[in-house]
Tab-separated table of N, CA and C in Angstrom:
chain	number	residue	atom	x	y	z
A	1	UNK	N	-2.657	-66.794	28.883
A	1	UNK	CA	-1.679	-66.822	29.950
A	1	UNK	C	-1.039	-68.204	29.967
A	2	UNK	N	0.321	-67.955	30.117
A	2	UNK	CA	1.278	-69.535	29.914
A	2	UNK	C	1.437	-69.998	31.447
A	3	UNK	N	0.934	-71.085	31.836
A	3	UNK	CA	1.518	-71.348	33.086
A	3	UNK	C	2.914	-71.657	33.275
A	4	UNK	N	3.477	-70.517	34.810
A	4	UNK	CA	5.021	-70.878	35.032
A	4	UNK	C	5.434	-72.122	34.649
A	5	UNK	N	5.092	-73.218	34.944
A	5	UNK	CA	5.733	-74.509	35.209
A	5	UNK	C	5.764	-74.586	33.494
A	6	UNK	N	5.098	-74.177	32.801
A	6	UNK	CA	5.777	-74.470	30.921
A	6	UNK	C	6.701	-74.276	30.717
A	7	UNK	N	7.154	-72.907	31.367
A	7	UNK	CA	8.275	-71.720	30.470
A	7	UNK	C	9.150	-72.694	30.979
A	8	UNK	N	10.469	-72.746	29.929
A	8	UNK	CA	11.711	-73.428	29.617
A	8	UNK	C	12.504	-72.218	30.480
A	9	UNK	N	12.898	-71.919	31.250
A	9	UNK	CA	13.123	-70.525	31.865
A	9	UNK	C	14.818	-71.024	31.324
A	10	UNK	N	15.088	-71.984	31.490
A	10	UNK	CA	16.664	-72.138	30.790
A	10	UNK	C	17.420	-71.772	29.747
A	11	UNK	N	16.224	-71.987	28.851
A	11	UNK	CA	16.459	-72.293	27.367
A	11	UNK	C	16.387	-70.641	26.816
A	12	UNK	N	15.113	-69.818	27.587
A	12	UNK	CA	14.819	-68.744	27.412
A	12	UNK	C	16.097	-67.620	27.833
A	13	UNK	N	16.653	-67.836	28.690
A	13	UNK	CA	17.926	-67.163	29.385
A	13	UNK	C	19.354	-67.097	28.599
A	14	UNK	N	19.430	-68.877	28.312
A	14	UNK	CA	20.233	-68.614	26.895
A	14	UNK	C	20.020	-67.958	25.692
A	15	UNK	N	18.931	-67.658	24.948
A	15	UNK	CA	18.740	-66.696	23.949
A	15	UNK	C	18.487	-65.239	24.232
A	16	UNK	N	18.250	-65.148	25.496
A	16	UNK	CA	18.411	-63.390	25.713
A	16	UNK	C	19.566	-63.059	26.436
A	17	UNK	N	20.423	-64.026	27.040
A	17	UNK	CA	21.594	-63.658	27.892
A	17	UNK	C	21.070	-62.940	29.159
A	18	UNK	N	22.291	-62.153	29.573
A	18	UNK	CA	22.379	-61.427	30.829
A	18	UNK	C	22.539	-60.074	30.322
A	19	UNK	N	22.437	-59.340	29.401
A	19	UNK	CA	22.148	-57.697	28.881
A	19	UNK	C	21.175	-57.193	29.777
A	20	UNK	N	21.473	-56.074	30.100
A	20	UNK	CA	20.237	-55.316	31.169
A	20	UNK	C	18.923	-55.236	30.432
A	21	UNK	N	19.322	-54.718	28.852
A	21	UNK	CA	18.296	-55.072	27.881
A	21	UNK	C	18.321	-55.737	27.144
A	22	UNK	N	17.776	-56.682	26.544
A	22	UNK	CA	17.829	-57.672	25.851
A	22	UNK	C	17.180	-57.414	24.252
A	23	UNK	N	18.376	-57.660	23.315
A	23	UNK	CA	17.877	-57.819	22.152
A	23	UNK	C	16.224	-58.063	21.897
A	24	UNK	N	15.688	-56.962	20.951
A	24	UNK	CA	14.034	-56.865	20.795
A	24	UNK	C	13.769	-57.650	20.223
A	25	UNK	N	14.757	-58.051	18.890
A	25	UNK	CA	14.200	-59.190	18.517
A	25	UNK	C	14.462	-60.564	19.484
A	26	UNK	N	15.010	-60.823	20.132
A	26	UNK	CA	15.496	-62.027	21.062
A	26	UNK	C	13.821	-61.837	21.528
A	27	UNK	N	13.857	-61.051	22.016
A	27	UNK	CA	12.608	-61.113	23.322
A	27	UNK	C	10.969	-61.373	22.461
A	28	UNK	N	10.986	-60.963	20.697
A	28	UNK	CA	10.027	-61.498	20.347
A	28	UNK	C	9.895	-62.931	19.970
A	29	UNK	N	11.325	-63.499	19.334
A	29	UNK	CA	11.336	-64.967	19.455
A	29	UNK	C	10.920	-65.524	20.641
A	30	UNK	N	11.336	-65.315	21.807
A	30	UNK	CA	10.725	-65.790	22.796
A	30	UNK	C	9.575	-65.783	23.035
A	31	UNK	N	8.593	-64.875	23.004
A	31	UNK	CA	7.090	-65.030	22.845
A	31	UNK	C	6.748	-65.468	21.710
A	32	UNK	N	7.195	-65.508	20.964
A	32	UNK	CA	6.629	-66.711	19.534
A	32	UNK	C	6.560	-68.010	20.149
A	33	UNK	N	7.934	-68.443	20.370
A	33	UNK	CA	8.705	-69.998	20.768
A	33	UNK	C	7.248	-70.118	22.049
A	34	UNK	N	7.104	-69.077	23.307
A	34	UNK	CA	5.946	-69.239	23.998
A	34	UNK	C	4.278	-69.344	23.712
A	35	UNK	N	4.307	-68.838	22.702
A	35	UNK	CA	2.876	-68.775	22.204
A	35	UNK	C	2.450	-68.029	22.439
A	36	UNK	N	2.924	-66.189	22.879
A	36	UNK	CA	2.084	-65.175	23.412
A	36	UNK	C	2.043	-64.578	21.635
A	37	UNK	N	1.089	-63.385	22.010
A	37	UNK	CA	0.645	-62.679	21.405
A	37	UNK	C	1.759	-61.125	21.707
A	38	UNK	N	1.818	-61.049	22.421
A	38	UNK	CA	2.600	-59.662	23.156
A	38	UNK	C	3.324	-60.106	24.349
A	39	UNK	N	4.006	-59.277	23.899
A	39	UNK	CA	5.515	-59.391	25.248
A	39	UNK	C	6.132	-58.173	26.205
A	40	UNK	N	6.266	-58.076	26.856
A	40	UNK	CA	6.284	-56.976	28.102
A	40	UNK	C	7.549	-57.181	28.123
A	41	UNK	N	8.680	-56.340	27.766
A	41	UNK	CA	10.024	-55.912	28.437
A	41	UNK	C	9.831	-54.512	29.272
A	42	UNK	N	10.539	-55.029	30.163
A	42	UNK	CA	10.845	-53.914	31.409
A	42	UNK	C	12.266	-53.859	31.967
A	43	UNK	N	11.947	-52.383	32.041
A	43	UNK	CA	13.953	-51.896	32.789
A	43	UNK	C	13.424	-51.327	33.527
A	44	UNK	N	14.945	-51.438	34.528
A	44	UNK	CA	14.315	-50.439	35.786
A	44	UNK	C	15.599	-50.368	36.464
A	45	UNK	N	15.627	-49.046	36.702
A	45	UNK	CA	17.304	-48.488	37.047
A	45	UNK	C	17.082	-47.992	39.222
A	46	UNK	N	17.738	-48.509	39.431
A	46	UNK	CA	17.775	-48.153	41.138
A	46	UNK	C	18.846	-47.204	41.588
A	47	UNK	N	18.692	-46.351	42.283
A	47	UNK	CA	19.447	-45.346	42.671
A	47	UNK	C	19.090	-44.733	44.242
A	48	UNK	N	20.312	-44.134	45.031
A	48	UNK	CA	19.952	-43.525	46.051
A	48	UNK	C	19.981	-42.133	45.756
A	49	UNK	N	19.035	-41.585	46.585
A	49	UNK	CA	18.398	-40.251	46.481
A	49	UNK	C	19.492	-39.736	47.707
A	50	UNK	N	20.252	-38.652	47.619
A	50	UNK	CA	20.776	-37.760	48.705
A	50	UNK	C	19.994	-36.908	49.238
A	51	UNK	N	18.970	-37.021	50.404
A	51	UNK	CA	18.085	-35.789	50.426
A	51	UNK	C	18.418	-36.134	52.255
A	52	UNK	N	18.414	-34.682	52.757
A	52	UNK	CA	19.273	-34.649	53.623
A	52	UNK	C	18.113	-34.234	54.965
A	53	UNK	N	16.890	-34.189	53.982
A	53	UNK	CA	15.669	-34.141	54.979
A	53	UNK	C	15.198	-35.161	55.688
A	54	UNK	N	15.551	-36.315	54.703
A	54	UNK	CA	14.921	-37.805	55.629
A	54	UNK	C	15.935	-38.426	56.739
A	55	UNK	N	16.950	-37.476	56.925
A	55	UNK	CA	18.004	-37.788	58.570
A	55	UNK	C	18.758	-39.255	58.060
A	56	UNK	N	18.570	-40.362	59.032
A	56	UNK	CA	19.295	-41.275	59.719
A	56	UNK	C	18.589	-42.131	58.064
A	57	UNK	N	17.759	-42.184	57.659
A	57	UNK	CA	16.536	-42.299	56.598
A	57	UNK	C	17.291	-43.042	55.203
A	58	UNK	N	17.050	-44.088	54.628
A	58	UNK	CA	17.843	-44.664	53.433
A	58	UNK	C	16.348	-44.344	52.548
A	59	UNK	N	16.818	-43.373	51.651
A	59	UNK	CA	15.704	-43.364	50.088
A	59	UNK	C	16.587	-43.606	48.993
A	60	UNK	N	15.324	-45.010	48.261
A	60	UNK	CA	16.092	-45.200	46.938
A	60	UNK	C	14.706	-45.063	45.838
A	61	UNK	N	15.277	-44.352	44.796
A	61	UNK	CA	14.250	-44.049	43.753
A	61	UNK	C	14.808	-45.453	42.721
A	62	UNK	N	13.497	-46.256	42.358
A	62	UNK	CA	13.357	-47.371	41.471
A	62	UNK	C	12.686	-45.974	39.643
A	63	UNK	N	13.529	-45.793	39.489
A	63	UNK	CA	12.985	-45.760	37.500
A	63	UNK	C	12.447	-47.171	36.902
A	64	UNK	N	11.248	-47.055	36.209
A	64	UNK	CA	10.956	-48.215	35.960
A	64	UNK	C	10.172	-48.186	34.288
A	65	UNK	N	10.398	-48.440	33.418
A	65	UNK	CA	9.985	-48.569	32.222
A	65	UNK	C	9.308	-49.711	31.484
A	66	UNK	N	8.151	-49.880	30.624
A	66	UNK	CA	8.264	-51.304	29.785
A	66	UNK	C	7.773	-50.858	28.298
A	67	UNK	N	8.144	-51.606	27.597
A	67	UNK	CA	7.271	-51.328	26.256
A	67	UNK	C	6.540	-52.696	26.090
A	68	UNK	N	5.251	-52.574	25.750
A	68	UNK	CA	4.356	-54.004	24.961
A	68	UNK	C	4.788	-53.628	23.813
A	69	UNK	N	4.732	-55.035	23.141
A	69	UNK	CA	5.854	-55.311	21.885
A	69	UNK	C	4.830	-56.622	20.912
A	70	UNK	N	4.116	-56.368	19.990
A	70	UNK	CA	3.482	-57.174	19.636
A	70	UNK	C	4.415	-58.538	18.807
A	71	UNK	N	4.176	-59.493	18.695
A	71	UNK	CA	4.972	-60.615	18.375
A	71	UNK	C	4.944	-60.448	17.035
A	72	UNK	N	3.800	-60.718	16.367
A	72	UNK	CA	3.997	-60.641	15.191
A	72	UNK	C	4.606	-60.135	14.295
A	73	UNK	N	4.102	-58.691	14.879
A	73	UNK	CA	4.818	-57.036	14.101
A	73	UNK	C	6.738	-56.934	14.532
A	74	UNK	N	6.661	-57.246	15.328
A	74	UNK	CA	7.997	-56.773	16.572
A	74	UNK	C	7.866	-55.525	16.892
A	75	UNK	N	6.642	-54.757	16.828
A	75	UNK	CA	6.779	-53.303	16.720
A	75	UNK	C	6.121	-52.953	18.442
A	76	UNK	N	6.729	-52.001	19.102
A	76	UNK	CA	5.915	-51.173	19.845
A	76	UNK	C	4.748	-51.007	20.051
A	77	UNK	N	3.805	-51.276	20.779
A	77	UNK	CA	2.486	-51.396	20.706
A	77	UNK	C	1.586	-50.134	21.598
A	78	UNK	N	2.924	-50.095	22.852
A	78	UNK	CA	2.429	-49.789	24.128
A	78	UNK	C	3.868	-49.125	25.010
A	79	UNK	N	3.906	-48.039	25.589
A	79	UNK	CA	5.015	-47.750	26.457
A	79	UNK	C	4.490	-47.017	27.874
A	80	UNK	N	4.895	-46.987	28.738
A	80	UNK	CA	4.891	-46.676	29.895
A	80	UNK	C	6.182	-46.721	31.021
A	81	UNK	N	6.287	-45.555	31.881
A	81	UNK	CA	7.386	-45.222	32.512
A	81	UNK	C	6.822	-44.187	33.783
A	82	UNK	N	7.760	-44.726	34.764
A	82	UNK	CA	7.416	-44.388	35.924
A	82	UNK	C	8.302	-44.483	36.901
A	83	UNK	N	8.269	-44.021	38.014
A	83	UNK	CA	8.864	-44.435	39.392
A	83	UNK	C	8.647	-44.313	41.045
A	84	UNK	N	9.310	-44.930	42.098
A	84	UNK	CA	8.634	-44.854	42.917
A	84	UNK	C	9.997	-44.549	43.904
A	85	UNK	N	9.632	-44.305	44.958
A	85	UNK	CA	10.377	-44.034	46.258
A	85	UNK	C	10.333	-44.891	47.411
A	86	UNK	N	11.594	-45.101	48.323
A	86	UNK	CA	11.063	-46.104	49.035
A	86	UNK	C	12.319	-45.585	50.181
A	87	UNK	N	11.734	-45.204	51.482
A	87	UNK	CA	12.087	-44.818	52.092
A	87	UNK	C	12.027	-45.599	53.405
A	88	UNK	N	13.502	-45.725	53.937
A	88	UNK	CA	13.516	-47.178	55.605
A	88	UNK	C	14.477	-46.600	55.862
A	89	UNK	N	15.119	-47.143	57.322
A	89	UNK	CA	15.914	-47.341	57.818
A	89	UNK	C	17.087	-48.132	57.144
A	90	UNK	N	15.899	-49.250	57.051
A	90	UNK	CA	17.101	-50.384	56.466
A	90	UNK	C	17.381	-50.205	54.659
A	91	UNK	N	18.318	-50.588	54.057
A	91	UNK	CA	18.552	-50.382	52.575
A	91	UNK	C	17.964	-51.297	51.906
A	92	UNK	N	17.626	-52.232	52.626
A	92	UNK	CA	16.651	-53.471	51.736
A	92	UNK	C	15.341	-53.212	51.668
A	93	UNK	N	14.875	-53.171	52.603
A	93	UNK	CA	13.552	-52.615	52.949
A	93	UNK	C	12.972	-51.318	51.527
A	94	UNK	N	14.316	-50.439	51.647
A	94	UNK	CA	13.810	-49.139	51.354
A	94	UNK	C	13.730	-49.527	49.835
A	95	UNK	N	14.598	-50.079	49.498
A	95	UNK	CA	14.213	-50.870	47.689
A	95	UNK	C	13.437	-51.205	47.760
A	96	UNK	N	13.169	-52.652	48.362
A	96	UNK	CA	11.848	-53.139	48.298
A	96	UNK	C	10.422	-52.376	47.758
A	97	UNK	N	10.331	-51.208	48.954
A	97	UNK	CA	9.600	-50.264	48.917
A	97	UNK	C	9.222	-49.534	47.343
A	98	UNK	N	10.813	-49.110	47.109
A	98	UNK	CA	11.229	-48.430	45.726
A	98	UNK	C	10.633	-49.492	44.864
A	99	UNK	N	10.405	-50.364	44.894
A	99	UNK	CA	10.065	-51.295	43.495
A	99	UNK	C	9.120	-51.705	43.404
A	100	UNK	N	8.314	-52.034	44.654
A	100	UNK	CA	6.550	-52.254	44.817
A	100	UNK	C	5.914	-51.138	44.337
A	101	UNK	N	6.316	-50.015	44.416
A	101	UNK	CA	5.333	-48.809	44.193
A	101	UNK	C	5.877	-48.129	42.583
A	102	UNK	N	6.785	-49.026	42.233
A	102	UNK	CA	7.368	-48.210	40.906
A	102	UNK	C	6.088	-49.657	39.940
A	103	UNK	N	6.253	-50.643	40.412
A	103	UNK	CA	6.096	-51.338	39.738
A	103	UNK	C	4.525	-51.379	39.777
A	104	UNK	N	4.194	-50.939	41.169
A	104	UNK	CA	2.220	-50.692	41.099
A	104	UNK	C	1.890	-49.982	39.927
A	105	UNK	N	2.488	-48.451	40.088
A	105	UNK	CA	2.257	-47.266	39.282
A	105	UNK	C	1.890	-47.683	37.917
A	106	UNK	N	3.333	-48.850	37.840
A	106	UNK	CA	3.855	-49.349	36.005
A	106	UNK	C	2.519	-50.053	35.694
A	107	UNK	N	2.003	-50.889	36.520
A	107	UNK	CA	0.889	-51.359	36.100
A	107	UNK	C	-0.708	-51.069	35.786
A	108	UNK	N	-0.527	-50.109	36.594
A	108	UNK	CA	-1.744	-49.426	36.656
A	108	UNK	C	-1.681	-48.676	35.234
A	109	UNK	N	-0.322	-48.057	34.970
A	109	UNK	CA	-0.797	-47.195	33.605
A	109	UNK	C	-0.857	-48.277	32.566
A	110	UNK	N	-0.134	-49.389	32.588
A	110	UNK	CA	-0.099	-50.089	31.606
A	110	UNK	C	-1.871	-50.324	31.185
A	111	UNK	N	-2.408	-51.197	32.491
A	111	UNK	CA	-3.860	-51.378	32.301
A	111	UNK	C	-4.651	-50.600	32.042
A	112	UNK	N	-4.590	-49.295	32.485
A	112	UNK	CA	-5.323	-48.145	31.997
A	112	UNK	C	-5.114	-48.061	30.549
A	113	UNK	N	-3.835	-48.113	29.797
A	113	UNK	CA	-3.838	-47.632	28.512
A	113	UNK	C	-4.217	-48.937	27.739
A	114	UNK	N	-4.082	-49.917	28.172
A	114	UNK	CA	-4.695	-51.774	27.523
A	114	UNK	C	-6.201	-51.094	27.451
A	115	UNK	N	-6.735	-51.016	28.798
A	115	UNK	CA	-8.398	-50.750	28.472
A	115	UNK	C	-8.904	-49.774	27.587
A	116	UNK	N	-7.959	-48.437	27.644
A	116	UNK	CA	-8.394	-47.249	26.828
A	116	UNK	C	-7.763	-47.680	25.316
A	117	UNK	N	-7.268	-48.384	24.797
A	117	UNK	CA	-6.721	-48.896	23.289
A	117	UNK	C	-7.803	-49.893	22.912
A	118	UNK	N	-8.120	-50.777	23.767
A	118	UNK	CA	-9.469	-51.927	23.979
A	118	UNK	C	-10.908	-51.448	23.765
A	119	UNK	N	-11.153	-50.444	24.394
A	119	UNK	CA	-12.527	-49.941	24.571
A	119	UNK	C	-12.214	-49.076	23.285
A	120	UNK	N	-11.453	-48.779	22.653
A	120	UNK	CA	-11.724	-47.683	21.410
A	120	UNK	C	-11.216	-48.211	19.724
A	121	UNK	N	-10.880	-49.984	20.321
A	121	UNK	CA	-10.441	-50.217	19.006
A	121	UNK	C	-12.004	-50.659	18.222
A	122	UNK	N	-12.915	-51.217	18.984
A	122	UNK	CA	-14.091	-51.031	18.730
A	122	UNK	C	-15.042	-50.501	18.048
A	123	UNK	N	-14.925	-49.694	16.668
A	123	UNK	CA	-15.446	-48.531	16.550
A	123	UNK	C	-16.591	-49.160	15.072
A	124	UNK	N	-17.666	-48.789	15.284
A	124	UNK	CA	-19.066	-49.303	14.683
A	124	UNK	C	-19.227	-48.551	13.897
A	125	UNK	N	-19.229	-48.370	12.266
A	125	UNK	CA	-19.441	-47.317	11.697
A	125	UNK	C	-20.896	-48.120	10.594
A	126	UNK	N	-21.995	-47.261	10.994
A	126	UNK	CA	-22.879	-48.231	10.111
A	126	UNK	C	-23.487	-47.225	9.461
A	127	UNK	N	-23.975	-47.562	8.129
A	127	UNK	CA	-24.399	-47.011	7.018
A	127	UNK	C	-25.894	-47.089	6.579
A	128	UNK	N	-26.777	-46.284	6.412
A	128	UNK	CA	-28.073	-46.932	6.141
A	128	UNK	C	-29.020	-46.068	5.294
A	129	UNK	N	-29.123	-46.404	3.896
A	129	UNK	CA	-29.878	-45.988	2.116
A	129	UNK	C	-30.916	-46.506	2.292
A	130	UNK	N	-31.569	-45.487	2.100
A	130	UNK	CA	-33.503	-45.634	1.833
A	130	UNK	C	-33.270	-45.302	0.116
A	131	UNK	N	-33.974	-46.068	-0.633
A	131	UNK	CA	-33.610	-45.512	-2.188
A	131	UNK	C	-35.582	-44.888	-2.253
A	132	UNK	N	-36.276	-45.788	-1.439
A	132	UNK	CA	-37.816	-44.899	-1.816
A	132	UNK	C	-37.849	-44.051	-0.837
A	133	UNK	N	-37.211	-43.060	-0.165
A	133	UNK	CA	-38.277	-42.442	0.754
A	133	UNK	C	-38.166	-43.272	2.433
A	134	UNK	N	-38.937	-42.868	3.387
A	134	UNK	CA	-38.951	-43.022	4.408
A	134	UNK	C	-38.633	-42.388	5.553
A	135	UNK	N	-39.613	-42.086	6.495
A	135	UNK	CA	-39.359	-40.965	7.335
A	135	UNK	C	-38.567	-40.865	8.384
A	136	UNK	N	-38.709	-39.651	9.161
A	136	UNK	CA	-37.826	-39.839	10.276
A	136	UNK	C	-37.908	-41.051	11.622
A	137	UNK	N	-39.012	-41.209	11.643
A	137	UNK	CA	-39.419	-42.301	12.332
A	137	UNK	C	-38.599	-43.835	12.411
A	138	UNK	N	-38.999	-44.128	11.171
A	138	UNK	CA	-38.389	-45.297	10.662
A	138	UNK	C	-36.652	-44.728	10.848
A	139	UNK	N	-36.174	-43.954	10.880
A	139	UNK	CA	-34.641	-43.571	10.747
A	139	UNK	C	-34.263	-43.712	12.174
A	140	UNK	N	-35.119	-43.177	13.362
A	140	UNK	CA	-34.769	-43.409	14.564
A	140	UNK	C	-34.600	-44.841	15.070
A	141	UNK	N	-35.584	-45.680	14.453
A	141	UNK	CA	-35.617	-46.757	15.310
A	141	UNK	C	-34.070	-47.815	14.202
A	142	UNK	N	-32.932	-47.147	13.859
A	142	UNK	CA	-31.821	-47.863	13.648
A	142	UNK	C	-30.870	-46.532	14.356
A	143	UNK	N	-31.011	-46.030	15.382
A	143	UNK	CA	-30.567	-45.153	16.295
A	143	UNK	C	-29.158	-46.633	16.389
A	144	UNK	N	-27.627	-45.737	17.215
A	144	UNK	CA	-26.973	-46.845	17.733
A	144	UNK	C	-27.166	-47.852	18.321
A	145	UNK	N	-28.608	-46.940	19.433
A	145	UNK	CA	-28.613	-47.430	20.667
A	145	UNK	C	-29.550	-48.733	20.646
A	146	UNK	N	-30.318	-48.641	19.373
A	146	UNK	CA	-31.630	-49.737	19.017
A	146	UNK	C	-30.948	-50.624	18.403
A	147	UNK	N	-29.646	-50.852	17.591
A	147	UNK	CA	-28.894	-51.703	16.819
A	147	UNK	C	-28.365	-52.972	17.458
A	148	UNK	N	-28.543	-52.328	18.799
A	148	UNK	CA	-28.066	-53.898	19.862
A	148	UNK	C	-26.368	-54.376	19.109
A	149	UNK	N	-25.861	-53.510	18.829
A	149	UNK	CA	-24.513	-53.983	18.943
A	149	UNK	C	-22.884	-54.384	19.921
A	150	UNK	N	-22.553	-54.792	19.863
A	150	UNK	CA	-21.498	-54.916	21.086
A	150	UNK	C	-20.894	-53.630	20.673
A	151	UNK	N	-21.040	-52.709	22.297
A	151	UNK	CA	-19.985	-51.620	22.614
A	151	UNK	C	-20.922	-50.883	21.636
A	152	UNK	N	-22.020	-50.803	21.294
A	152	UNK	CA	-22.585	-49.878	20.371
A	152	UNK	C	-22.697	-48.468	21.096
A	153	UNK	N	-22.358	-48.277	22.271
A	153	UNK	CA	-22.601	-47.299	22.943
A	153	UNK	C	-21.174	-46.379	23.192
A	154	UNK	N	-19.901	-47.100	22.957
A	154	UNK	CA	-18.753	-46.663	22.938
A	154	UNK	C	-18.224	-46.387	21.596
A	155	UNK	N	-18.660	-45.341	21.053
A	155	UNK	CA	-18.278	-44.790	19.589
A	155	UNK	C	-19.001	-45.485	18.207
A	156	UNK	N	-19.765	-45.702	18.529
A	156	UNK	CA	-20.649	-46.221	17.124
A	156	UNK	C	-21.059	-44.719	16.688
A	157	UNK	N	-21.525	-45.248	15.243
A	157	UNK	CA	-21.548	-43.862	14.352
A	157	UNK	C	-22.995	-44.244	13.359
A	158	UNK	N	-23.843	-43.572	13.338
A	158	UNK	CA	-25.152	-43.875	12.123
A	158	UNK	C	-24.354	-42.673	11.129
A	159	UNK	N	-24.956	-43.213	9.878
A	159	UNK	CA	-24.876	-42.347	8.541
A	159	UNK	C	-26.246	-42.557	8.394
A	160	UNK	N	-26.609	-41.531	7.663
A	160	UNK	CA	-27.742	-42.129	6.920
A	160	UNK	C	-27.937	-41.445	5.792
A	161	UNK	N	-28.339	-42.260	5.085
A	161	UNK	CA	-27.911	-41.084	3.222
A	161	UNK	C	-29.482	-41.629	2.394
């Protein structure tokens, strides 16, 4: 994590401009030039909803999208899309609303799919040749679960030949 007070936020603005989306490659130079590993672009389109049930009632639906974008690769890593509703009196308010809950949602799946890509890139595949003999006994005690490996319990695999 880069602390705010690093980012050149100037310098960064001039190489991506003011485009709603910003050149992919622009946005991976920028996490290079920063030192990340991955980079989070996000769009997010605001609109009022005509629904004639919420009365006197201002609803605006926030669309909200990002892709993780690995630096190295420039490639797609990660996508997620969502949106939220935000319903007031007032029209500020009711965005507001629209964008806290588009942007909760966005995060929550993002982290969900970080942990579920995380927890499964993990994968233990171990191999184990007796050339004399040796019984079942001796075969159990290199079980996953006796191997003491990290995450040996989240998809590790014995062979035994």
């Amino acid at each position: 994590v880069i602390p705010t007070s690093e980012i050149p936020v100037s310098t960064y603005s001039e190489i991506l401009g003011n485009s709603p989306e910003p050149d992919v490659d622009n946005v991976v130079k920028v996490g290079a030039e920063a030192g990340a590993n991955l980079v989070l672009l996000g769009t997010s389109v605001l609109k009022k909803v005509d629904d004639q049930k919420f009365g006197s009632l201002v609803s605006i639906q926030c669309d909200i999208k990002a892709d993780l974008i690995d630096v190295k690769s420039g490639s797609v890593v990660m996508q997620a899309a969502t949106y939220g509703l935000g319903i007031h009196i007032d029209k500020a308010s009711a965005i507001l609303e629209a964008v806290d809950r588009a942007g909760r949602q966005l995060s929550e799946q993002l982290m969900n799919k970080i942990y579920f890509n995380l927890r499964n890139m993990r994968d233990y595949e171990v191999e184990i040749s007796f050339d004399g003999g040796g019984d079942e006994t001796g075969v159990k005690a290199w079980e996953p679960s006796a191997l003491n490996l990290p995450l040996a319990a989240a998809g590790s695999r014995l062979t035994v030949s």
